[in-house]
Tab-separated table of C-alpha atoms and ligand atoms in Angstrom:
chain	number	residue	atom	x	y	z
A	760	MET	CA	0.465	38.698	-352.274
A	761	LYS	CA	-2.600	38.789	-349.993
A	762	LEU	CA	-2.418	39.991	-346.419
A	763	LEU	CA	-5.012	39.081	-343.765
A	764	ASN	CA	-5.146	39.661	-340.041
A	765	VAL	CA	-6.250	37.463	-337.158
A	766	ASP	CA	-7.738	39.990	-334.766
A	767	LEU	CA	-7.000	38.907	-331.190
A	768	ALA	CA	-6.257	42.272	-329.534
A	769	ASP	CA	-2.604	42.334	-328.412
A	770	ARG	CA	-2.051	38.815	-329.819
A	771	SER	CA	-3.252	39.704	-333.319
A	772	TYR	CA	-1.094	38.487	-336.185
A	773	PRO	CA	-0.785	38.683	-339.953
A	774	ILE	CA	-1.299	35.903	-342.493
A	775	SER	CA	0.699	36.501	-345.697
A	776	ILE	CA	-0.288	34.431	-348.723
A	777	GLY	CA	1.516	34.308	-352.064
A	778	GLY	CA	3.890	32.486	-354.402
A	779	GLY	CA	7.608	32.679	-353.542
A	780	LEU	CA	7.245	34.013	-349.978
A	781	LEU	CA	9.866	31.545	-348.742
A	782	ASP	CA	12.483	33.743	-350.432
A	783	ASP	CA	10.996	37.038	-349.261
A	784	ALA	CA	12.887	38.220	-346.183
A	785	SER	CA	10.496	41.072	-345.432
A	786	SER	CA	7.590	38.937	-344.104
A	787	PHE	CA	10.028	37.004	-341.905
A	788	LYS	CA	11.794	40.155	-340.679
A	789	ALA	CA	8.465	41.596	-339.583
A	790	ALA	CA	7.576	38.424	-337.676
A	791	ILE	CA	10.884	37.584	-335.994
A	792	ARG	CA	11.857	39.980	-333.239
A	793	HIS	CA	14.789	38.041	-331.752
A	794	PRO	CA	18.170	37.070	-333.215
A	795	ARG	CA	17.843	33.291	-332.730
A	796	VAL	CA	15.524	30.984	-334.633
A	797	ILE	CA	15.021	27.215	-334.524
A	798	VAL	CA	13.333	25.770	-337.587
A	799	VAL	CA	11.329	22.652	-336.707
A	800	THR	CA	10.659	20.568	-339.802
A	801	ASN	CA	10.733	16.923	-340.875
A	802	THR	CA	12.755	14.512	-342.991
A	803	THR	CA	10.569	15.062	-346.082
A	804	VAL	CA	10.248	18.847	-346.033
A	805	ALA	CA	13.840	19.609	-344.966
A	806	PRO	CA	15.484	18.485	-348.247
A	807	LEU	CA	12.861	20.447	-350.218
A	808	TYR	CA	12.766	23.810	-348.436
A	809	LEU	CA	15.051	24.088	-345.394
A	810	GLU	CA	18.145	25.490	-347.152
A	811	ARG	CA	16.061	28.083	-349.022
A	812	LEU	CA	14.441	29.223	-345.806
A	813	LYS	CA	17.770	29.345	-343.962
A	814	ASN	CA	19.156	31.455	-346.789
A	815	THR	CA	16.303	33.910	-346.420
A	816	LEU	CA	16.717	34.103	-342.644
A	817	SER	CA	20.514	34.177	-342.540
A	818	GLY	CA	20.662	37.890	-343.397
A	819	PHE	CA	19.164	38.909	-340.059
A	820	CYS	CA	19.229	36.030	-337.549
A	821	SER	CA	21.103	32.888	-336.587
A	822	VAL	CA	19.331	29.653	-337.390
A	823	CYS	CA	19.479	26.135	-335.961
A	824	GLN	CA	17.199	23.241	-336.815
A	825	CYS	CA	15.306	20.239	-335.508
A	826	ILE	CA	14.382	17.612	-338.083
A	827	LEU	CA	11.645	15.268	-336.873
A	828	PRO	CA	10.638	11.937	-338.403
A	829	ASP	CA	7.755	12.340	-340.869
A	830	GLY	CA	4.255	11.113	-340.181
A	831	GLU	CA	1.129	11.336	-338.057
A	832	LYS	CA	2.376	8.354	-336.077
A	833	TYR	CA	5.248	10.560	-334.862
A	834	LYS	CA	2.894	13.266	-333.578
A	835	THR	CA	3.798	12.155	-330.073
A	836	LEU	CA	5.221	13.323	-326.781
A	837	ASP	CA	8.535	11.793	-327.954
A	838	SER	CA	8.692	14.209	-330.916
A	839	PHE	CA	7.629	17.091	-328.662
A	840	ASN	CA	10.504	16.108	-326.369
A	841	GLN	CA	12.877	15.904	-329.355
A	842	ALA	CA	12.029	19.500	-330.275
A	843	LEU	CA	12.549	20.696	-326.674
A	844	THR	CA	15.856	18.817	-326.492
A	845	ALA	CA	17.057	20.509	-329.694
A	846	MET	CA	16.196	23.896	-328.179
A	847	LEU	CA	18.132	23.091	-324.995
A	848	GLU	CA	21.103	21.646	-326.905
A	849	ASN	CA	21.264	24.866	-328.919
A	850	SER	CA	21.132	26.900	-325.675
A	851	LEU	CA	18.118	28.861	-326.832
A	852	GLY	CA	16.830	31.444	-324.383
A	853	ARG	CA	13.438	33.053	-324.059
A	854	ASP	CA	14.458	35.497	-326.771
A	855	SER	CA	14.136	32.838	-329.465
A	856	THR	CA	11.615	32.014	-332.158
A	857	VAL	CA	10.345	28.557	-333.101
A	858	LEU	CA	9.527	28.451	-336.786
A	859	ALA	CA	7.427	25.492	-338.003
A	860	LEU	CA	8.218	24.525	-341.602
A	861	GLY	CA	5.915	21.735	-342.758
A	862	GLY	CA	2.397	20.366	-342.624
A	863	GLY	CA	-0.057	20.222	-339.761
A	864	VAL	CA	1.889	17.563	-337.885
A	865	VAL	CA	5.070	19.652	-337.709
A	866	GLY	CA	3.044	22.816	-336.992
A	867	ASP	CA	1.113	21.225	-334.121
A	868	ILE	CA	4.236	19.718	-332.493
A	869	ALA	CA	6.396	22.827	-332.978
A	870	GLY	CA	3.667	25.134	-331.661
A	871	PHE	CA	3.209	22.980	-328.566
A	872	ALA	CA	6.988	22.972	-328.007
A	873	ALA	CA	7.044	26.782	-328.396
A	874	SER	CA	4.239	27.080	-325.833
A	875	ALA	CA	6.110	24.951	-323.295
A	876	TYR	CA	9.757	25.953	-323.787
A	877	GLN	CA	10.722	28.217	-320.903
A	878	ARG	CA	6.959	28.839	-320.472
A	879	GLY	CA	6.570	30.171	-323.990
A	880	VAL	CA	8.716	31.584	-326.780
A	881	ASP	CA	7.753	33.231	-330.077
A	882	PHE	CA	6.275	30.992	-332.742
A	883	VAL	CA	5.892	31.463	-336.507
A	884	GLN	CA	4.033	29.111	-338.847
A	885	VAL	CA	5.300	28.421	-342.378
A	886	PRO	CA	2.779	25.800	-343.565
A	887	THR	CA	3.684	23.726	-346.617
A	888	THR	CA	0.613	21.497	-347.129
A	889	LEU	CA	-2.765	22.718	-348.337
A	890	LEU	CA	-4.367	21.467	-345.127
A	891	ALA	CA	-1.919	23.423	-343.001
A	892	GLN	CA	-2.237	26.512	-345.211
A	893	VAL	CA	-6.029	26.674	-344.927
A	894	ASP	CA	-6.534	25.381	-341.417
A	895	SER	CA	-3.973	24.122	-338.923
A	896	SER	CA	-1.473	27.015	-339.124
A	897	VAL	CA	-4.141	29.579	-338.186
A	898	GLY	CA	-5.851	29.740	-334.810
A	899	GLY	CA	-3.330	28.505	-332.268
A	900	LYS	CA	-4.367	24.915	-331.655
A	901	THR	CA	-1.182	22.959	-330.962
A	902	GLY	CA	-0.499	19.521	-329.557
A	903	VAL	CA	0.222	15.845	-329.997
A	904	ASN	CA	-1.716	12.567	-330.055
A	905	HIS	CA	-2.033	10.011	-327.282
A	906	ARG	CA	-2.554	6.286	-327.825
A	907	LEU	CA	-6.041	6.786	-326.375
A	908	GLY	CA	-7.059	9.788	-328.445
A	909	LYS	CA	-6.055	12.254	-331.115
A	910	ASN	CA	-4.721	15.711	-330.182
A	911	MET	CA	-5.404	14.913	-326.531
A	912	ILE	CA	-2.346	16.745	-325.195
A	913	GLY	CA	-1.700	20.336	-326.200
A	914	ALA	CA	-2.238	24.041	-325.727
A	915	PHE	CA	-3.854	27.031	-327.352
A	916	TYR	CA	-0.834	29.069	-328.427
A	917	GLN	CA	-1.113	31.647	-331.191
A	918	PRO	CA	1.727	32.226	-333.655
A	919	ARG	CA	3.161	35.714	-334.233
A	920	ALA	CA	2.680	35.296	-337.981
A	921	VAL	CA	1.616	32.784	-340.616
A	922	ILE	CA	3.618	32.925	-343.849
A	923	ILE	CA	2.077	30.871	-346.665
A	924	ASP	CA	4.149	30.238	-349.784
A	925	THR	CA	1.606	28.730	-352.167
A	926	ASP	CA	4.428	27.520	-354.473
A	927	CYS	CA	5.276	24.860	-351.868
A	928	LEU	CA	2.144	22.998	-352.981
A	929	GLN	CA	3.858	22.156	-356.289
A	930	THR	CA	5.800	19.363	-354.553
A	931	LEU	CA	2.874	18.042	-352.516
A	932	PRO	CA	1.779	14.480	-353.393
A	933	ALA	CA	-1.686	14.380	-355.032
A	934	ARG	CA	-3.159	12.386	-352.149
A	935	GLU	CA	-2.067	15.092	-349.678
A	936	LEU	CA	-3.526	17.824	-351.896
A	937	SER	CA	-6.864	16.012	-351.854
A	938	ALA	CA	-6.669	15.649	-348.068
A	939	GLY	CA	-6.265	19.435	-347.816
A	940	LEU	CA	-9.257	19.942	-350.079
A	941	ALA	CA	-11.409	18.171	-347.468
A	942	GLU	CA	-10.816	21.099	-345.076
A	943	VAL	CA	-11.440	23.575	-347.924
A	944	ILE	CA	-14.803	21.936	-348.699
A	945	LYS	CA	-15.586	22.049	-344.964
A	946	TYR	CA	-15.491	25.881	-344.997
A	947	GLY	CA	-17.942	25.906	-347.890
A	948	ILE	CA	-20.384	23.649	-346.036
A	949	ILE	CA	-20.278	25.304	-342.603
A	950	TRP	CA	-19.894	28.949	-343.616
A	951	ASP	CA	-19.864	29.992	-347.224
A	952	ALA	CA	-22.235	28.687	-349.903
A	953	ASP	CA	-20.475	30.857	-352.527
A	954	LEU	CA	-17.159	29.196	-351.734
A	955	PHE	CA	-18.862	25.789	-352.102
A	956	ALA	CA	-20.221	26.781	-355.537
A	957	CYS	CA	-16.815	28.187	-356.532
A	958	LEU	CA	-15.233	24.835	-355.588
A	959	GLU	CA	-17.796	22.973	-357.690
A	960	ALA	CA	-16.772	25.127	-360.652
A	961	SER	CA	-13.022	25.076	-360.100
A	962	MET	CA	-12.090	21.739	-358.540
A	963	SER	CA	-10.206	20.617	-361.658
A	964	ASP	CA	-8.149	23.866	-361.686
A	965	LEU	CA	-7.286	23.352	-358.039
A	966	LEU	CA	-6.211	19.768	-358.675
A	967	LYS	CA	-3.993	21.094	-361.498
A	968	LEU	CA	-2.442	23.529	-358.972
A	969	ASP	CA	-3.584	26.666	-360.795
A	970	GLY	CA	-1.690	29.335	-358.823
A	971	GLU	CA	-4.284	32.088	-359.051
A	972	LYS	CA	-7.185	29.827	-358.027
A	973	LEU	CA	-5.178	28.353	-355.175
A	974	GLU	CA	-4.278	31.786	-353.801
A	975	GLN	CA	-7.917	32.888	-354.062
A	976	VAL	CA	-9.294	29.783	-352.312
A	977	ILE	CA	-6.582	29.667	-349.619
A	978	SER	CA	-7.192	33.363	-348.865
A	979	ARG	CA	-10.940	32.813	-348.544
A	980	CYS	CA	-10.445	29.847	-346.190
A	981	CYS	CA	-7.929	31.765	-344.059
A	982	ALA	CA	-10.301	34.754	-343.900
A	983	ILE	CA	-13.102	32.482	-342.633
A	984	LYS	CA	-10.801	30.831	-340.105
A	985	ALA	CA	-9.519	34.236	-338.934
A	986	GLU	CA	-13.098	35.434	-338.420
A	987	VAL	CA	-14.096	32.270	-336.517
A	988	VAL	CA	-11.012	32.459	-334.271
A	989	HIS	CA	-11.608	36.173	-333.681
A	990	GLN	CA	-15.175	35.405	-332.539
A	991	ASP	CA	-14.313	32.346	-330.450
A	992	GLU	CA	-10.633	31.655	-329.809
A	993	ARG	CA	-11.150	28.917	-327.184
A	994	GLU	CA	-13.963	27.007	-328.909
A	995	GLY	CA	-16.745	27.961	-326.538
A	996	GLY	CA	-19.177	28.378	-329.440
A	997	VAL	CA	-18.844	28.964	-333.168
A	998	ARG	CA	-15.313	27.523	-333.476
A	999	ALA	CA	-16.785	24.068	-332.817
A	1000	LEU	CA	-18.268	24.231	-336.335
A	1001	LEU	CA	-14.738	23.831	-337.721
A	1002	ASN	CA	-14.949	20.283	-336.404
A	1003	LEU	CA	-17.429	19.232	-339.092
A	1004	GLY	CA	-16.501	15.647	-339.972
A	1005	HIS	CA	-13.772	15.590	-337.325
A	1006	THR	CA	-15.591	13.652	-334.574
A	1007	PHE	CA	-16.218	10.777	-336.988
A	1008	GLY	CA	-12.870	11.449	-338.670
A	1009	HIS	CA	-10.782	11.220	-335.505
A	1010	ALA	CA	-12.491	7.898	-334.721
A	1011	ILE	CA	-11.493	6.625	-338.185
A	1012	GLU	CA	-7.877	7.773	-337.765
A	1013	ASN	CA	-7.634	6.141	-334.359
A	1014	HIS	CA	-9.381	2.897	-335.426
A	1015	MET	CA	-7.198	2.464	-338.528
A	1016	GLY	CA	-3.949	3.460	-336.773
A	1017	TYR	CA	-2.633	7.014	-337.114
A	1018	GLY	CA	-1.365	7.695	-340.622
A	1019	VAL	CA	-3.216	4.865	-342.433
A	1020	TRP	CA	-6.060	7.192	-343.427
A	1021	LEU	CA	-4.853	10.780	-343.859
A	1022	HIS	CA	-6.537	13.293	-341.564
A	1023	GLY	CA	-8.282	14.984	-344.507
A	1024	GLU	CA	-9.497	11.646	-345.880
A	1025	ALA	CA	-11.022	10.757	-342.511
A	1026	VAL	CA	-12.608	14.221	-342.288
A	1027	ALA	CA	-14.093	13.759	-345.782
A	1028	ALA	CA	-15.776	10.461	-344.862
A	1029	GLY	CA	-16.868	12.007	-341.546
A	1030	THR	CA	-18.341	15.034	-343.319
A	1031	VAL	CA	-20.395	12.802	-345.597
A	1032	MET	CA	-21.612	10.858	-342.512
A	1033	ALA	CA	-22.626	14.131	-340.809
A	1034	SER	CA	-24.332	15.233	-344.027
A	1035	ALA	CA	-26.223	11.916	-344.212
A	1036	ILE	CA	-27.553	12.603	-340.702
A	1037	ALA	CA	-28.498	16.139	-341.844
A	1038	ARG	CA	-30.437	14.612	-344.745
A	1039	MET	CA	-32.192	12.054	-342.482
A	1040	ARG	CA	-33.243	14.893	-340.176
A	1041	GLY	CA	-34.480	17.020	-343.072
A	1042	HIS	CA	-31.929	19.828	-342.572
A	1043	ILE	CA	-30.741	19.340	-346.137
A	1044	GLY	CA	-32.444	17.707	-349.090
A	1045	GLN	CA	-31.237	14.839	-351.281
A	1046	GLU	CA	-29.918	17.285	-353.912
A	1047	GLU	CA	-27.751	19.156	-351.388
A	1048	PHE	CA	-26.523	15.850	-349.970
A	1049	GLN	CA	-25.561	14.683	-353.460
A	1050	ARG	CA	-23.719	17.952	-354.133
A	1051	ILE	CA	-21.663	17.359	-350.985
A	1052	VAL	CA	-20.897	13.769	-352.004
A	1053	ARG	CA	-20.029	14.774	-355.593
A	1054	LEU	CA	-17.685	17.570	-354.516
A	1055	HIS	CA	-15.736	15.196	-352.272
A	1056	GLN	CA	-15.583	12.652	-355.103
A	1057	ALA	CA	-14.363	15.352	-357.512
A	1058	ALA	CA	-11.540	16.032	-355.059
A	1059	SER	CA	-10.659	12.285	-355.056
A	1060	LEU	CA	-11.711	11.901	-351.433
A	1061	PRO	CA	-13.432	8.939	-349.753
A	1062	VAL	CA	-17.161	9.387	-349.151
A	1063	SER	CA	-17.730	6.450	-346.806
A	1064	PRO	CA	-15.841	5.158	-343.775
A	1065	PRO	CA	-13.629	2.034	-343.713
A	1066	GLU	CA	-15.717	-1.074	-344.332
A	1067	ASN	CA	-14.635	-2.726	-341.103
A	1068	MET	CA	-15.943	0.090	-338.868
A	1069	THR	CA	-19.261	-0.437	-337.058
A	1070	ALA	CA	-21.490	2.084	-335.282
A	1071	ASP	CA	-20.197	0.673	-331.979
A	1072	ASP	CA	-16.573	1.241	-333.069
A	1073	PHE	CA	-17.447	4.856	-333.811
A	1074	LEU	CA	-19.364	5.388	-330.580
A	1075	SER	CA	-16.743	3.887	-328.300
A	1076	LEU	CA	-13.947	5.935	-329.912
A	1077	MET	CA	-15.997	9.138	-330.061
A	1078	ARG	CA	-16.633	8.980	-326.304
A	1079	HIS	CA	-12.931	9.914	-325.922
A	1080	ASP	CA	-13.342	12.951	-328.185
A	1081	LYS	CA	-12.453	16.357	-326.721
A	1082	LYS	CA	-15.862	17.613	-327.830
A	1083	VAL	CA	-17.720	15.303	-325.405
A	1084	LYS	CA	-19.617	17.444	-322.868
A	1085	ALA	CA	-21.382	15.994	-319.808
A	1086	GLY	CA	-20.956	12.549	-321.371
A	1087	ALA	CA	-22.764	13.500	-324.620
A	1088	ILE	CA	-20.974	13.313	-327.964
A	1089	ARG	CA	-21.358	16.622	-329.834
A	1090	TYR	CA	-21.858	16.346	-333.586
A	1091	VAL	CA	-21.503	19.168	-336.093
A	1092	ILE	CA	-24.335	18.699	-338.587
A	1093	PRO	CA	-24.921	20.863	-341.682
A	1094	THR	CA	-28.195	22.791	-341.637
A	1095	SER	CA	-27.758	23.853	-345.285
A	1096	ILE	CA	-24.833	24.257	-347.667
A	1097	GLY	CA	-23.302	27.289	-345.944
A	1098	SER	CA	-24.323	26.695	-342.311
A	1099	ALA	CA	-24.074	24.102	-339.550
A	1100	GLU	CA	-24.974	23.596	-335.901
A	1101	VAL	CA	-23.838	21.400	-333.023
A	1102	PHE	CA	-26.233	18.645	-331.875
A	1103	SER	CA	-25.885	16.321	-328.873
A	1104	ASP	CA	-28.948	14.157	-329.535
A	1105	VAL	CA	-27.724	12.047	-332.458
A	1106	THR	CA	-28.821	8.446	-331.868
A	1107	ARG	CA	-26.948	5.179	-332.347
A	1108	ASP	CA	-29.410	4.389	-335.148
A	1109	GLU	CA	-28.539	7.583	-337.013
A	1110	VAL	CA	-24.813	6.818	-336.689
A	1111	GLU	CA	-25.493	3.304	-337.983
A	1112	GLN	CA	-27.450	4.613	-340.976
A	1113	SER	CA	-24.843	7.281	-341.792
A	1114	ILE	CA	-22.203	4.581	-342.312
A	1115	GLY	CA	-23.780	3.198	-345.500
A	1116	LYS	CA	-22.328	4.123	-348.856
A	1117	PRO	CA	-24.023	7.138	-350.514
A	1118	GLU	CA	-26.276	5.978	-353.359
A	1119	ASN	CA	-24.457	7.609	-356.257
A	1120	GLU	CA	-21.130	5.884	-355.546
B	1414	NAD	P1	1.317	16.261	-342.509
B	1414	NAD	O1	1.859	17.323	-341.670
B	1414	NAD	O2	1.566	14.855	-342.105
B	1414	NAD	O3	1.832	16.468	-343.997
B	1414	NAD	C1	1.457	15.553	-344.983
B	1414	NAD	C2	2.653	14.974	-345.731
B	1414	NAD	O4	3.142	15.917	-346.671
B	1414	NAD	C3	3.838	14.629	-344.833
B	1414	NAD	O5	4.468	13.475	-345.314
B	1414	NAD	C4	4.743	15.842	-345.031
B	1414	NAD	O6	6.084	15.584	-344.734
B	1414	NAD	C5	4.547	16.128	-346.484
B	1414	NAD	N1	4.788	17.489	-346.930
B	1414	NAD	C6	4.541	18.636	-346.263
B	1414	NAD	N2	4.726	19.685	-347.080
B	1414	NAD	C7	5.137	19.187	-348.270
B	1414	NAD	C8	5.477	19.769	-349.505
B	1414	NAD	N3	5.352	21.081	-349.709
B	1414	NAD	N4	5.875	18.970	-350.508
B	1414	NAD	C9	5.924	17.611	-350.326
B	1414	NAD	N5	5.588	17.006	-349.193
B	1414	NAD	C10	5.193	17.786	-348.178
B	1414	NAD	O7	-0.275	16.388	-342.651
B	1414	NAD	P2	-1.241	17.648	-342.832
B	1414	NAD	O8	-2.356	17.135	-343.634
B	1414	NAD	O9	-0.519	18.843	-343.260
B	1414	NAD	O10	-1.730	17.908	-341.347
B	1414	NAD	C11	-2.491	16.972	-340.645
B	1414	NAD	C12	-2.329	17.242	-339.176
B	1414	NAD	O11	-2.839	18.547	-338.885
B	1414	NAD	C13	-3.098	16.289	-338.294
B	1414	NAD	O12	-2.269	15.866	-337.243
B	1414	NAD	C14	-4.248	17.113	-337.772
B	1414	NAD	O13	-4.673	16.693	-336.500
B	1414	NAD	C15	-3.624	18.474	-337.721
B	1414	NAD	N6	-4.603	19.576	-337.766
B	1414	NAD	C16	-4.470	20.560	-336.864
B	1414	NAD	C17	-5.332	21.642	-336.883
B	1414	NAD	C18	-5.133	22.768	-335.924
B	1414	NAD	O14	-6.005	23.646	-335.851
B	1414	NAD	N7	-4.034	22.824	-335.226
B	1414	NAD	C19	-6.337	21.702	-337.852
B	1414	NAD	C20	-6.452	20.677	-338.776
B	1414	NAD	C21	-5.567	19.615	-338.727
B	1415	LIG	N1	-9.293	22.833	-337.065
B	1415	LIG	C1	-10.219	23.166	-336.030
B	1415	LIG	C2	-9.895	24.413	-335.309
B	1415	LIG	O1	-8.900	25.037	-335.545
B	1415	LIG	O2	-10.651	24.816	-334.461
């Protein structure tokens, strides 16, 4: 097992990573300081892992549950309300813990509910998708979507612990694994050229769910995320780099209807668009651009946006993005493989040109 720490002074918390942690009471005992727990999960994850988790917890706390419908399209205020209602119906007090068992959708809704219930109760993340294990469970961004924009309603609310059982990935559909790899590749591009090279060498092992490789890569991604969140919890600076591909990606998700393109798929196409702009501006060369395209293709990810999306579709949707500042859309653009910066001067023409299919498709 690997143990990392998110250093946020008195709100610091551990990230435990390893196979079989769902059955290991000790990580949960350390994280849960009250006798009552509500597990928030969904209709897909509950039959796979809920009973096992309840078994692990039953030795030292009482457990109730809230099972939400599955899907990005249910990442809504209605689901948030459903979680709060379950807490009230179970007469939970402030001395309770909300435990999110599932992917990023469950984690974001459950964390937001934990932040709001009686002005905030303890929260523990048990992420079960690759995307949630490397990204959404760490760093305290919680929330739900609005018809007019993704993740528009929410709160920064840090968990007390993140417990990652890498064995849960064995049941993850291949398409979801690939979607998670988009966020893994993101860390390589914005932060860590060695990680990028390691992914080029080991993508086929990761797709085969090689346990050792997965633990190594998940740990590296969590360590990067922990460092970024330590430096900039509220996204005043460096944390914005984690949004590589997301400004374009959120526009794709919204345009297509939430859930039609997976979040990671939209981020992948968005990352290639941002990389195309980096190549046009001379930040990266053709060879680096092709490496980025090839790595996404090796992970079975899309490398161009939906055919029916125009530059104007992107621009009108991106104006609703949370990253807009003083009316200007802020784009994360790679400056090499291993670094990126935020730019506000990207033109309509550049967006238009970034939409085209990369040449080696
Ligand atoms: P998801 O939560 O929808 O999970 C994907 C699918 O896999 C769902 O059908 C889910 O039920 C299923 N699933 C989960 N674990 C499984 C398992 N072990 N075996 C089989 N099936 C399993 O999607 P996601 O990709 O995990 O998360 C995407 C969401 O995360 C988006 O809403 C995105 O906005 C959010 N996100 C948040 C942050 C953050 O910092 N809070 C960061 C990145 C993404
Ligand atoms: N996934 C982006 C962030 O956590 O900041």
